[in-house]
Coordinates of C-alpha atoms in Angstrom, one line a residue:
M1102 CA 0.0 0.0 0.0
G1103 CA 1.3 3.4 -1.0
I1104 CA 1.8 6.4 1.4
V1105 CA -1.3 8.3 0.3
S1106 CA -3.5 5.2 0.5
K1107 CA -2.1 4.4 3.9
R1108 CA -2.9 7.9 5.2
Y1109 CA -6.3 7.8 3.6
H1110 CA -7.2 4.5 5.3
E1111 CA -5.9 5.7 8.6
E1112 CA -8.3 8.7 8.3
V1113 CA -11.2 6.4 7.5
G1114 CA -10.2 4.1 10.4
S1115 CA -10.1 7.0 12.9
G1116 CA -13.5 8.2 11.8
A1117 CA -12.2 11.5 10.5
I1118 CA -13.7 10.8 7.0
S1119 CA -16.0 8.3 5.4
A1120 CA -14.7 5.9 2.8
D1121 CA -15.9 6.7 -0.8
P1122 CA -15.4 4.4 -3.8
A1123 CA -14.7 7.4 -6.1
Q1124 CA -12.0 8.7 -3.8
Q1125 CA -10.5 5.2 -3.4
A1126 CA -10.3 4.8 -7.2
L1127 CA -7.9 7.8 -7.3
L1128 CA -5.5 6.5 -4.6
P1129 CA -3.4 4.2 -6.8
K1130 CA -2.6 7.1 -9.1
L1131 CA -1.7 9.4 -6.3
D1132 CA 0.5 6.7 -4.8
A1133 CA 2.3 6.1 -8.2
L1134 CA 2.8 9.8 -8.7
L1135 CA 4.3 10.3 -5.3
E1136 CA 6.6 7.3 -5.8
A1137 CA 7.8 8.7 -9.1
L1138 CA 8.4 12.1 -7.7
E1139 CA 10.4 10.8 -4.8
R1140 CA 13.0 9.0 -7.0
P1141 CA 16.4 10.6 -7.1
V1142 CA 16.8 13.2 -9.9
K1143 CA 19.3 12.7 -12.6
R1144 CA 21.2 15.7 -13.9
R1145 CA 23.3 16.3 -16.9
F1146 CA 26.1 18.8 -16.5
L1147 CA 24.2 20.3 -13.5
R1148 CA 21.2 20.9 -15.7
W1149 CA 17.7 19.4 -15.7
S1150 CA 17.3 16.2 -17.7
Q1151 CA 14.1 15.4 -19.5
E1152 CA 14.4 11.9 -18.2
N1153 CA 13.2 13.2 -14.9
E1154 CA 9.9 14.5 -16.2
V1155 CA 7.0 13.0 -14.3
K1156 CA 3.5 13.2 -15.8
G1157 CA 1.2 15.2 -13.7
L1158 CA -2.5 14.7 -12.8
Y1159 CA -5.7 16.5 -13.7
I1160 CA -8.5 15.5 -11.3
W1161 CA -12.0 16.7 -12.3
G1162 CA -15.5 16.1 -11.1
G1163 CA -18.5 17.6 -9.3
V1164 CA -18.2 19.8 -6.2
G1165 CA -17.8 18.3 -2.8
G1166 CA -16.5 15.0 -4.0
G1167 CA -13.2 15.3 -2.1
K1168 CA -10.8 16.3 -4.9
S1169 CA -9.1 19.1 -2.9
Y1170 CA -8.9 16.8 0.2
L1171 CA -7.1 14.1 -1.8
M1172 CA -4.8 16.6 -3.5
D1173 CA -3.9 18.0 -0.1
L1174 CA -3.3 14.6 1.3
F1175 CA -0.9 13.9 -1.6
A1176 CA 0.9 17.3 -1.3
T1177 CA 1.5 16.9 2.5
S1178 CA 2.8 13.4 1.9
L1179 CA 5.6 14.6 -0.4
T1180 CA 9.2 15.2 0.8
V1181 CA 10.1 17.1 -2.4
A1182 CA 9.4 20.8 -2.7
V1183 CA 5.7 21.5 -3.4
R1184 CA 3.6 24.6 -3.5
R1185 CA -0.2 24.2 -3.0
V1186 CA -2.2 27.2 -4.1
H1187 CA -5.7 28.1 -5.4
F1188 CA -5.6 28.4 -9.2
H1189 CA -7.2 31.9 -9.2
A1190 CA -4.7 33.2 -6.6
F1191 CA -1.8 31.7 -8.5
M1192 CA -2.9 33.4 -11.8
Q1193 CA -3.3 36.7 -10.0
E1194 CA 0.3 36.4 -8.7
V1195 CA 1.5 35.6 -12.3
Q1196 CA -0.3 38.6 -13.7
V1197 CA 1.3 40.9 -11.1
A1198 CA 4.7 39.4 -11.7
L1199 CA 4.3 39.9 -15.5
H1200 CA 3.4 43.6 -14.9
L1201 CA 6.6 44.1 -12.9
A1202 CA 8.7 42.2 -15.5
R1203 CA 7.4 44.3 -18.3
Q1204 CA 8.6 47.4 -16.4
T1205 CA 12.2 46.0 -16.6
N1206 CA 11.9 45.9 -20.4
A1207 CA 12.4 42.2 -20.5
K1208 CA 12.3 40.8 -24.0
D1209 CA 9.8 38.2 -23.0
A1210 CA 8.3 39.0 -19.6
L1211 CA 6.9 35.5 -19.1
V1212 CA 10.4 33.9 -19.1
P1213 CA 11.7 35.5 -15.8
V1214 CA 8.3 35.0 -14.2
C1215 CA 8.3 31.3 -15.1
K1216 CA 11.9 30.9 -14.0
A1217 CA 11.1 32.4 -10.6
I1218 CA 8.2 29.9 -10.1
A1219 CA 10.1 26.9 -11.3
K1220 CA 13.4 27.4 -9.4
D1221 CA 12.2 26.5 -5.9
I1222 CA 9.6 23.8 -6.5
R1223 CA 9.3 20.3 -7.9
V1224 CA 5.5 20.1 -7.7
L1225 CA 2.8 22.7 -8.2
A1226 CA -0.5 21.7 -6.7
L1227 CA -3.3 23.9 -8.1
D1228 CA -6.8 23.8 -6.6
E1229 CA -10.0 24.5 -8.6
M1230 CA -8.7 25.3 -12.1
Q1231 CA -11.2 27.4 -13.9
I1232 CA -10.4 30.0 -16.5
K1233 CA -12.7 32.9 -17.2
D1234 CA -10.3 35.8 -17.8
I1235 CA -9.0 36.3 -21.3
A1236 CA -5.8 37.6 -19.9
D1237 CA -5.2 34.3 -18.1
A1238 CA -6.4 32.3 -21.1
M1239 CA -3.9 33.9 -23.4
I1240 CA -0.8 33.1 -21.3
V1241 CA -1.7 29.9 -19.4
G1242 CA -0.5 27.7 -22.3
R1243 CA 3.0 29.1 -22.5
L1244 CA 3.2 29.3 -18.7
F1245 CA 2.4 25.6 -18.3
Q1246 CA 4.6 24.6 -21.2
F1247 CA 7.6 26.3 -19.6
L1248 CA 7.0 25.0 -16.1
L1249 CA 6.5 21.4 -17.4
G1250 CA 9.6 21.7 -19.5
H1251 CA 11.7 22.8 -16.6
G1252 CA 10.9 19.9 -14.3
V1253 CA 7.7 21.1 -12.5
T1254 CA 5.1 18.4 -12.1
V1255 CA 1.5 19.8 -12.0
I1256 CA -1.4 18.3 -10.1
T1257 CA -4.6 20.2 -10.3
T1258 CA -8.3 19.8 -9.5
S1259 CA -11.2 21.2 -11.5
N1260 CA -15.0 21.0 -11.6
R1261 CA -14.7 20.8 -15.4
M1262 CA -13.2 18.4 -17.9
P1263 CA -10.3 19.9 -19.9
E1264 CA -12.4 20.5 -23.0
D1265 CA -14.9 22.6 -21.0
L1266 CA -12.3 25.1 -19.7
Y1267 CA -12.8 28.6 -21.0
E1268 CA -16.0 27.5 -22.6
N1269 CA -17.4 30.1 -25.0
G1270 CA -14.5 32.4 -24.1
L1271 CA -13.3 35.2 -26.4
N1272 CA -10.7 34.1 -28.9
R1273 CA -11.1 30.5 -27.5
Q1274 CA -9.3 29.1 -30.6
L1275 CA -6.1 30.5 -29.2
F1276 CA -6.7 28.7 -25.9
L1277 CA -7.2 25.2 -27.5
P1278 CA -3.4 24.3 -27.5
F1279 CA -3.5 24.5 -23.7
I1280 CA -6.2 21.8 -23.6
A1281 CA -4.0 19.7 -25.9
L1282 CA -1.1 20.3 -23.6
I1283 CA -3.1 19.1 -20.6
R1284 CA -4.2 16.0 -22.4
D1285 CA -0.6 15.2 -23.4
R1286 CA 1.3 16.0 -20.3
L1287 CA -1.2 15.3 -17.5
T1288 CA -3.1 12.1 -16.7
I1289 CA -6.8 12.9 -16.7
H1290 CA -8.9 11.4 -13.9
D1291 CA -12.7 11.7 -13.8
M1292 CA -13.6 11.4 -10.1
A1293 CA -17.2 10.6 -10.6
S1294 CA -18.4 10.8 -7.0
H1295 CA -22.1 11.1 -6.4
I1296 CA -21.7 12.4 -2.8
D1297 CA -21.3 16.1 -1.9
F1298 CA -19.3 15.8 1.4
R1299 CA -19.5 19.6 1.9
Q1300 CA -23.3 19.4 2.2
N1301 CA -23.1 16.3 4.4
R1302 CA -21.1 18.4 6.9
I1303 CA -24.2 20.4 7.9
A1304 CA -26.7 17.6 7.5
G1305 CA -28.7 17.1 10.7
R1306 CA -27.5 20.4 12.2
S1307 CA -29.8 23.3 13.1
V1308 CA -29.5 25.9 10.5
Y1309 CA -31.0 29.4 10.8
F1310 CA -31.5 32.1 8.1
T1311 CA -31.3 35.7 9.2
P1312 CA -31.4 39.0 7.2
L1313 CA -28.1 40.8 6.6

């Protein structure tokens, strides 16, 4: 049994969570990904080798199914450098960094921004990927291509399958290569849970409505 699975079953055994078949179906992939990331990194002349690339994971499904919980369980089980952040907050940080980089007259402002992100992490864990802003849509493809090409493994959750990201967005045809990139470089997992655990948390409790 892998580390993530072991921790999950310990949580179930303690009564902290309830076992869910949809969540359990994801555990082997999380175990395998963690094991791959924990292997020693090979370097060629002190530079990153493509042999070290580890395919990431895109977990999608309805709200309240435990996607974020399992990603957090995975992230906190890693010993390699990982950053866990909400996708929207991450993209806001990128846009601010791009604005600052442009003020330095950088030839390609995205390059120093990507380098700064990639230099200190091995894994980027992004929660709730959802793209609505055209500014994000136009840069996210190159952003991810750079990060993946420089040894960062991405694990992300979303309520949407990749093909539904930025649905009906302006100039969406320019966004389509990002969907292809996700399909090529991340394993897609549909976590088809029929339980909304967030609603279950308040089931049976006294709930009161009051005017603002």
